[in-house]
Coordinates of C-alpha atoms in Angstrom, one line a residue:
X26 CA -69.0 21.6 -1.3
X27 CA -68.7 22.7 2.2
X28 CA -66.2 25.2 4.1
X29 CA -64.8 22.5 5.9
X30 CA -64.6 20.1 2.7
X31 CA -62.7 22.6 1.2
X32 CA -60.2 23.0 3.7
X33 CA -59.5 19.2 4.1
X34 CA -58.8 19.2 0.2
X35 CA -56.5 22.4 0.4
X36 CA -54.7 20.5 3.4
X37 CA -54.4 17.3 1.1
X38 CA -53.1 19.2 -1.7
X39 CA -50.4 20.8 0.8
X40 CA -49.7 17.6 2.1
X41 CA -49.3 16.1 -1.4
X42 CA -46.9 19.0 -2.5
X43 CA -45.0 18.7 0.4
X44 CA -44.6 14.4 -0.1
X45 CA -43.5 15.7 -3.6
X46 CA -41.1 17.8 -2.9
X47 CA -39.4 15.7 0.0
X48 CA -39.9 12.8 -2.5
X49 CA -37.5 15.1 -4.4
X50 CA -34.9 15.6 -2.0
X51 CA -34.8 11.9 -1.7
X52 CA -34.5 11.1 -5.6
X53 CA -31.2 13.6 -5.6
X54 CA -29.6 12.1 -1.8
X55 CA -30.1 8.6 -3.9
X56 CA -28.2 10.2 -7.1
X57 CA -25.3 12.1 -4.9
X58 CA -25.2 8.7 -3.0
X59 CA -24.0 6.7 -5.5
X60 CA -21.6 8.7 -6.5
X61 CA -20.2 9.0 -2.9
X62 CA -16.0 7.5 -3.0
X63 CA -15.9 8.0 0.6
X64 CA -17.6 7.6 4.1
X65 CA -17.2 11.2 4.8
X66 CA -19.0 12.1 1.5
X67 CA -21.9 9.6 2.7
X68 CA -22.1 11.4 6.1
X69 CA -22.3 14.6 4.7
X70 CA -25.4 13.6 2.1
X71 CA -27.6 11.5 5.1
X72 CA -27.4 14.2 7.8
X73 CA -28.1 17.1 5.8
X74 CA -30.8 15.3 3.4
X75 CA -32.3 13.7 7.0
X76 CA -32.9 16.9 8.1
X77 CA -34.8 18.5 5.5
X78 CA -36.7 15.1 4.8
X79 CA -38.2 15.3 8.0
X80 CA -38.0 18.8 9.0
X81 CA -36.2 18.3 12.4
X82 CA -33.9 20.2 14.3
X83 CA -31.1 17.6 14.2
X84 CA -30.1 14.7 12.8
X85 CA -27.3 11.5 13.3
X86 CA -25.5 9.2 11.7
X87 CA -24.7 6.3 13.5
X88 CA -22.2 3.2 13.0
X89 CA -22.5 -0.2 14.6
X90 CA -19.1 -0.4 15.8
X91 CA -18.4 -4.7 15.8
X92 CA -22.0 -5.2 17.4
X93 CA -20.9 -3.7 21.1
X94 CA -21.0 -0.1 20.7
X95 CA -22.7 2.4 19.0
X96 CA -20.6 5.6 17.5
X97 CA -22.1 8.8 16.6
X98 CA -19.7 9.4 13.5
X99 CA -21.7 12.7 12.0
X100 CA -24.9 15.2 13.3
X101 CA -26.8 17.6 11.6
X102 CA -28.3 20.1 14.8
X103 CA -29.1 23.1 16.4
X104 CA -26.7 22.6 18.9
X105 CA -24.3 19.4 19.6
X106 CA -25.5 16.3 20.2
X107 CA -22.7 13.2 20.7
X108 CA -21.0 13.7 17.7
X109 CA -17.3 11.1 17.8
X110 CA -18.8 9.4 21.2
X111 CA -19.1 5.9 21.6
X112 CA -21.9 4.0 23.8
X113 CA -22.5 0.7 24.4
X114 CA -25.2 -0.7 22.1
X115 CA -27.6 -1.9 24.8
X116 CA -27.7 1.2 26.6
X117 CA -29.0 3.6 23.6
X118 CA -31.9 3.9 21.5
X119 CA -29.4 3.4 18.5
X120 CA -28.3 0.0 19.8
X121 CA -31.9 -0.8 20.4
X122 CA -32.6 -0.2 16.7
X123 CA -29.5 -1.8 15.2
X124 CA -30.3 -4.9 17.5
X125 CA -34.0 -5.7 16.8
X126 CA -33.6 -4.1 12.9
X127 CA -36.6 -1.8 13.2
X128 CA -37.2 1.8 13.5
X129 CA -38.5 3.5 16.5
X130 CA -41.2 6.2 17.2
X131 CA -40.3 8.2 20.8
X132 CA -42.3 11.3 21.2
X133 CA -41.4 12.0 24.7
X134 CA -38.0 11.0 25.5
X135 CA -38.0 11.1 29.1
X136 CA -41.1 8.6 29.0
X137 CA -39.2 6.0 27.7
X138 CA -37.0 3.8 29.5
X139 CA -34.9 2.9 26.7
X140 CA -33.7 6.5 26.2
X141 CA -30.2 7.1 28.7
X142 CA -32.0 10.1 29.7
X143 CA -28.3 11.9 31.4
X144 CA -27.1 11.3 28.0
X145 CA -29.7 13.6 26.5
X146 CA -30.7 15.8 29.7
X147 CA -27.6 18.6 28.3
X148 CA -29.2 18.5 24.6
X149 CA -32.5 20.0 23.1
X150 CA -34.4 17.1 22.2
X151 CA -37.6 16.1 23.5
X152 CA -38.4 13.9 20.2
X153 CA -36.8 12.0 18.1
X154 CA -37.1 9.1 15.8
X155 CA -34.7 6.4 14.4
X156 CA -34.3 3.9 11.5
X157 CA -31.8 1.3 11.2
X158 CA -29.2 1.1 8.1
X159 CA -29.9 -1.9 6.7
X160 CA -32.9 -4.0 8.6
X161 CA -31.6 -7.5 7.6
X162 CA -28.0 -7.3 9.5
X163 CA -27.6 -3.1 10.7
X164 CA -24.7 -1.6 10.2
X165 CA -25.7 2.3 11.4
X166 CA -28.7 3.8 12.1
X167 CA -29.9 7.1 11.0
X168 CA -31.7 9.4 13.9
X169 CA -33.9 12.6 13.4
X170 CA -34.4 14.8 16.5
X171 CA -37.1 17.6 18.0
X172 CA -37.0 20.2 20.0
X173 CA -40.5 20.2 21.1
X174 CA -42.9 17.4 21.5
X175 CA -43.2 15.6 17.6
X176 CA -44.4 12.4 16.4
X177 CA -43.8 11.7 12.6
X178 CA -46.0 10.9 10.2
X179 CA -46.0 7.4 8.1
X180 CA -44.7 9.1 5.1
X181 CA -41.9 10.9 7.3
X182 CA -40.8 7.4 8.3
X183 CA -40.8 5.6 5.2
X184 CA -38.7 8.5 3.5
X185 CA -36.2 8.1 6.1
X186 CA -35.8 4.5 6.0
X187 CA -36.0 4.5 2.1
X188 CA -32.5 7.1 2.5
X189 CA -31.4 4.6 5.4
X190 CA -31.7 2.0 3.1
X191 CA -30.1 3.6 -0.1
X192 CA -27.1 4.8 2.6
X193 CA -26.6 1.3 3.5
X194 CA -26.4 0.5 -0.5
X195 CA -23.7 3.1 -0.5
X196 CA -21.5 2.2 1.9
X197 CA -21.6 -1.3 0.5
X198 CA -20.3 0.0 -2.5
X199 CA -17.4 1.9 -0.6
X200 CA -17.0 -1.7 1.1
X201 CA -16.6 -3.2 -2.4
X202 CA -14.6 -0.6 -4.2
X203 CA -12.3 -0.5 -1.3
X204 CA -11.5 -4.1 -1.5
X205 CA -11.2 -4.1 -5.4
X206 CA -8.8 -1.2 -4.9
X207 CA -6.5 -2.9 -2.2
X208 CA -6.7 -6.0 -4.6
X209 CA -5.3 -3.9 -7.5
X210 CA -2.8 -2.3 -5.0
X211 CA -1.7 -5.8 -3.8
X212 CA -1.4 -7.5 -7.1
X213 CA 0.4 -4.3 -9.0
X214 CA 2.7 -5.0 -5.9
X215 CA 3.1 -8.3 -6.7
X216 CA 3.6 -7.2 -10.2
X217 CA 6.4 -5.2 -9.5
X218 CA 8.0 -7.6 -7.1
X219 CA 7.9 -10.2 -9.8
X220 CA 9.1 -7.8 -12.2
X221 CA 11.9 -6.4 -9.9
X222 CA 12.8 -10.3 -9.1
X223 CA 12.9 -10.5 -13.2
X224 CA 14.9 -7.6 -13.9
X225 CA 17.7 -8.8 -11.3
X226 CA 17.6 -12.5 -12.6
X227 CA 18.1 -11.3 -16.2
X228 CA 21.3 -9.3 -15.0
X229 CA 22.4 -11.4 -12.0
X230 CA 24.9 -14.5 -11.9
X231 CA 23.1 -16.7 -10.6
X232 CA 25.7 -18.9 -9.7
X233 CA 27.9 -16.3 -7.4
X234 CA 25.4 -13.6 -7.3
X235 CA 27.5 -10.5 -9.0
X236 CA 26.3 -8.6 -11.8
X237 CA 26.5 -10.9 -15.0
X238 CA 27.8 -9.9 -18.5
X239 CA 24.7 -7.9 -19.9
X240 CA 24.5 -6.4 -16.2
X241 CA 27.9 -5.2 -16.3
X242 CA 27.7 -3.6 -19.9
X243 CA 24.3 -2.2 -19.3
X244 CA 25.8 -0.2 -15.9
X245 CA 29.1 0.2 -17.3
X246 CA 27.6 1.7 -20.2
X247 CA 25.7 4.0 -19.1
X248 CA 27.7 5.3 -16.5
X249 CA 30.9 6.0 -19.0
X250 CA 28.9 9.3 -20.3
X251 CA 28.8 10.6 -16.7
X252 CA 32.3 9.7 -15.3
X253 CA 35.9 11.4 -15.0
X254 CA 37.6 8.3 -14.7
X255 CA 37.0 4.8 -14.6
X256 CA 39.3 1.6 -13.5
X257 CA 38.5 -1.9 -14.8
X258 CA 39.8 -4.7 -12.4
X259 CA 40.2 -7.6 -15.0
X260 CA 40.2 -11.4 -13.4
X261 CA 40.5 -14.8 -14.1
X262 CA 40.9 -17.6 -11.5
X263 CA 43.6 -19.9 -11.7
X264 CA 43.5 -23.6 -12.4
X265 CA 39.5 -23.8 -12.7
X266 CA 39.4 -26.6 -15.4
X267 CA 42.2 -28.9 -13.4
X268 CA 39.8 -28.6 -10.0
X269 CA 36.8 -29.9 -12.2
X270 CA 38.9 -32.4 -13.7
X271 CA 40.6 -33.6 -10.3
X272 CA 37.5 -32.6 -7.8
X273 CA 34.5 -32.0 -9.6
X274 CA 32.1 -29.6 -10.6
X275 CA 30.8 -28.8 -7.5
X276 CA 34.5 -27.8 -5.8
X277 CA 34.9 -25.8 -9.2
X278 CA 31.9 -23.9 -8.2
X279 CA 32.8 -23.1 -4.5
X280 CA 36.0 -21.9 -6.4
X281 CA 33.8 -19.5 -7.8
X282 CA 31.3 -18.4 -4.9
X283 CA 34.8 -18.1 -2.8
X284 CA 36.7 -15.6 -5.1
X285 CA 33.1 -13.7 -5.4
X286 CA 33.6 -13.1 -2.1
X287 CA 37.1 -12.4 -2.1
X288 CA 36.3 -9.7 -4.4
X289 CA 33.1 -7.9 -2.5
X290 CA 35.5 -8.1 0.8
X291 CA 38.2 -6.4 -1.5
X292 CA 36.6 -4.1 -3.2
X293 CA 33.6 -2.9 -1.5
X294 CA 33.9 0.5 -3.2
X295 CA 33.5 -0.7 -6.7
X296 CA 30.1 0.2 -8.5
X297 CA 30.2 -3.1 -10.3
X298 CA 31.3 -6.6 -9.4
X299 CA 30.3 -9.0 -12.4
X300 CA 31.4 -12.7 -13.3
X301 CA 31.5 -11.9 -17.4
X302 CA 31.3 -15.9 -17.9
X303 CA 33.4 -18.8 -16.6
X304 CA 36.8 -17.9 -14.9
X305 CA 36.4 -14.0 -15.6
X306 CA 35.6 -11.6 -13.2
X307 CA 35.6 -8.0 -13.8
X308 CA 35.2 -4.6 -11.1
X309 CA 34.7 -1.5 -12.6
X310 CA 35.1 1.5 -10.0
X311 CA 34.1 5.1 -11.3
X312 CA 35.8 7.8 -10.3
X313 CA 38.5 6.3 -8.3
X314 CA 40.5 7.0 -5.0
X315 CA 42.7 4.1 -4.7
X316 CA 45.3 3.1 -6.9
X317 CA 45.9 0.5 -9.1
X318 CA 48.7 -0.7 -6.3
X319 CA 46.0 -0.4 -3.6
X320 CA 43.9 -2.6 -5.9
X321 CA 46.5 -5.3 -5.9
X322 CA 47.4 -5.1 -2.3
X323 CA 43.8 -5.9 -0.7
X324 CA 42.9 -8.4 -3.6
X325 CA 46.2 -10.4 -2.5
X326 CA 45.3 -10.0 1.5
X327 CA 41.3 -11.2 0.8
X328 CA 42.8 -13.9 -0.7
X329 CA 45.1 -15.0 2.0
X330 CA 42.8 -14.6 4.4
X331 CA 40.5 -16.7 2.2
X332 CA 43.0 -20.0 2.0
X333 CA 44.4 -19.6 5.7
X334 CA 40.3 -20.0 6.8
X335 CA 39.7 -23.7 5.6
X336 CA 41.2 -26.7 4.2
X337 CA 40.0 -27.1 0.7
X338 CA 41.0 -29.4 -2.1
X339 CA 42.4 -26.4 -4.2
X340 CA 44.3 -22.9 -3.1
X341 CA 42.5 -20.1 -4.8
X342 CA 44.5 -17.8 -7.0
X343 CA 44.0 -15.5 -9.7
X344 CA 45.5 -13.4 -12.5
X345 CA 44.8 -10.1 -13.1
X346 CA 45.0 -7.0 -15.3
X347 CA 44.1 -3.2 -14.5
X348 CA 43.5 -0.2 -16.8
X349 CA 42.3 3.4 -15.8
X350 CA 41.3 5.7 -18.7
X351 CA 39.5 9.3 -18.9
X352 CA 35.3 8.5 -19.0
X353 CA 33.0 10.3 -21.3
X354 CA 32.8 7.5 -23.6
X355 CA 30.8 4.4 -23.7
X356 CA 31.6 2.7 -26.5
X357 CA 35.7 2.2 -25.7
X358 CA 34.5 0.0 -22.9
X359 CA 35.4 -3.1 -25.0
X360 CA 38.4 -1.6 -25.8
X361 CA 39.3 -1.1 -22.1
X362 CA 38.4 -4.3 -21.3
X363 CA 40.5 -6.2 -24.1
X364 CA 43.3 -4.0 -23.1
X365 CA 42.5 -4.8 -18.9
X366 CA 42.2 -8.8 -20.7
X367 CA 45.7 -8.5 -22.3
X368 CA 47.2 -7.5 -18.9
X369 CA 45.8 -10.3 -17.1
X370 CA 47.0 -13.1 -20.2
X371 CA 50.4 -11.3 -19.7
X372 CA 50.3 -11.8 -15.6
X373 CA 49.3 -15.5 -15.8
X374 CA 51.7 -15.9 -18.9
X375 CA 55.1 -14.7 -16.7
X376 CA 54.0 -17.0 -13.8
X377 CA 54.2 -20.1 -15.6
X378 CA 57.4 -18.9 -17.2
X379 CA 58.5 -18.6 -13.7
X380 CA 57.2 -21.7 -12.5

């Protein structure tokens, strides 16, 4: 074997080793690619492994920014390039590529007239190459770039466009994940809506729209460990069953939405406002600054105001009863409200003795 044979086989072997390693590189960008979560992590993996694929002095990663422009998200260089700029696509080599989905060869930049040349007359490159991100519909393109005169080989360009192509695999993913996630997001939302809406229902009137029974014991309940004090309102409207009998059940009901709102224009202090079922309404106020006196006062001038506003085929009235007693103790709430229930019987009792 000759000198000269010798040499072209030491150059092959160099050029095989070389391919090997590169192949390499390629085999772990491909590995770290799909395990990117985010666009940043992507950017970070393509410029640095486009660099050492193809040995150049700078590298970009380009998006296709909706088809018009072209935006130089990332770089990997010797000194800056256009890194966060935006151009319009048919005015840079990038947009060329993106637009006619194949990669470009330019060894002398200033001899080709798709090249912007005042965009690159402040930078270093007199080389460069680019592939496209995805040849069937581009969304980026990946650019390598020289500082002297360069043309790449076959093998340089094919390991390019095979990390081009895994990058556009990854960012699909992140495309994919990211809707599955706002999916998840959106229907644990809806979840919790439907669960708050639930939760409300199961301790909401839903005729007046006060707390219900099991509403009222579950606040009251809890709240009676907490507390000083505590004042139970005690309720009952007058001469419900005679409007249903005389008017109906629907006039029986506006009896009831009116004196619900006799009650929150009342009593807009109290921590519970609750229809316990029928003609009973109940207020529970923790902690207490009015009186008892003050109590009956604004009840009686809510409800004036209440009659005076419209005719109706009833006047709404009520009986009432009113305990205070020390908190600390959950389990005398039935005891306060039988006593708060007494007071009210006693009330309505001594009006129709005086009627």
């Amino acid at each position: 074997m000759s000198a000269l044979d010798q040499g072209d086989d030491t150059r092959d072997g160099a050029d095989l080793r070389r391919f090997a390693q590169r192949a390499d590189l390629l085999v772990a960008a491909v590995q770290e690619l799909s395990l990117a979560r985010d666009l940043a992590e992507i950017q970070r993996i393509v410029r640095t492994t486009a660099r050492a694929l193809t040995g150049s002095d700078g590298t970009t990663f380009v998006l296709n920014d909706g088809g018009l422009y072209c935006y130089y998200a990332d770089e990997d260089a010797i000194a800056p390039l256009w890194k966060g700029l935006k151009f319009p696509q048919e005015t840079c080599i990038s947009g060329w590529v993106m637009r006619n989905r194949q990669a470009v060869i330019v060894p002398d930049i200033y001899a080709d007239p798709r090249i912007p040349h005042d965009a690159y007359r402040p930078t270093f490159v007199k080389s460069l190459t680019m592939v496209p991100i995805r040849t069937l519909d581009p969304i980026g393109a990946i650019g390598a770039y020289w500082a002297d005169t360069h043309v790449p080989t076959s093998a340089d360009l094919q390991l390019l466009q095979a990390l081009a192509d895994s990058t556009s695999v990854a960012m699909e993913n992140l495309r994919v994940q990211g809707e599955l996630e706002r999916r998840v997001i959106e229907r644990t939302e809806e979840l919790t809506r439907a669960n708050s809406a639930i939760r409300a229902l199961s301790v909401t009137d839903e005729l007046t729209g006060l707390t219900n029974r099991r509403g009222f014991y579950t606040v009251c309940e809890r709240a009676m460990a907490h507390i000083r004090r505590v004042m139970l309102v005690y309720l009952d409207v007058d001469g419900l069953k005679r409007v249903n009998d005389l008017h109906g059940h629907a006039a029986g009901d506006d009896m009831l939405t009116g004196f619900a709102a006799v009650l929150r224009v009342a009593l807009p202090e109290a921590n519970v406002l609750a229809r316990l079922g029928g003609d009973e309404f109940c207020a529970a106020l923790f902690d207490p600054v009015a009186s008892a006196e003050d109590m009956r006062r604004r009840l009686a001038a809510a409800l004036d105001v209440f009659n005076a506003a419209a005719t109706r085929p009833y006047r709404l009235s009520f009986s009432l009863g009113i305990v205070e007693a020390e908190g600390g103790d959950a389990g005398m709430l039935d005891s306060l409200l039988q006593q708060a229930d007494e007071l009210m019987y006693r009330e309505k009792n001594a009006r129709r003795v005086a009627n």
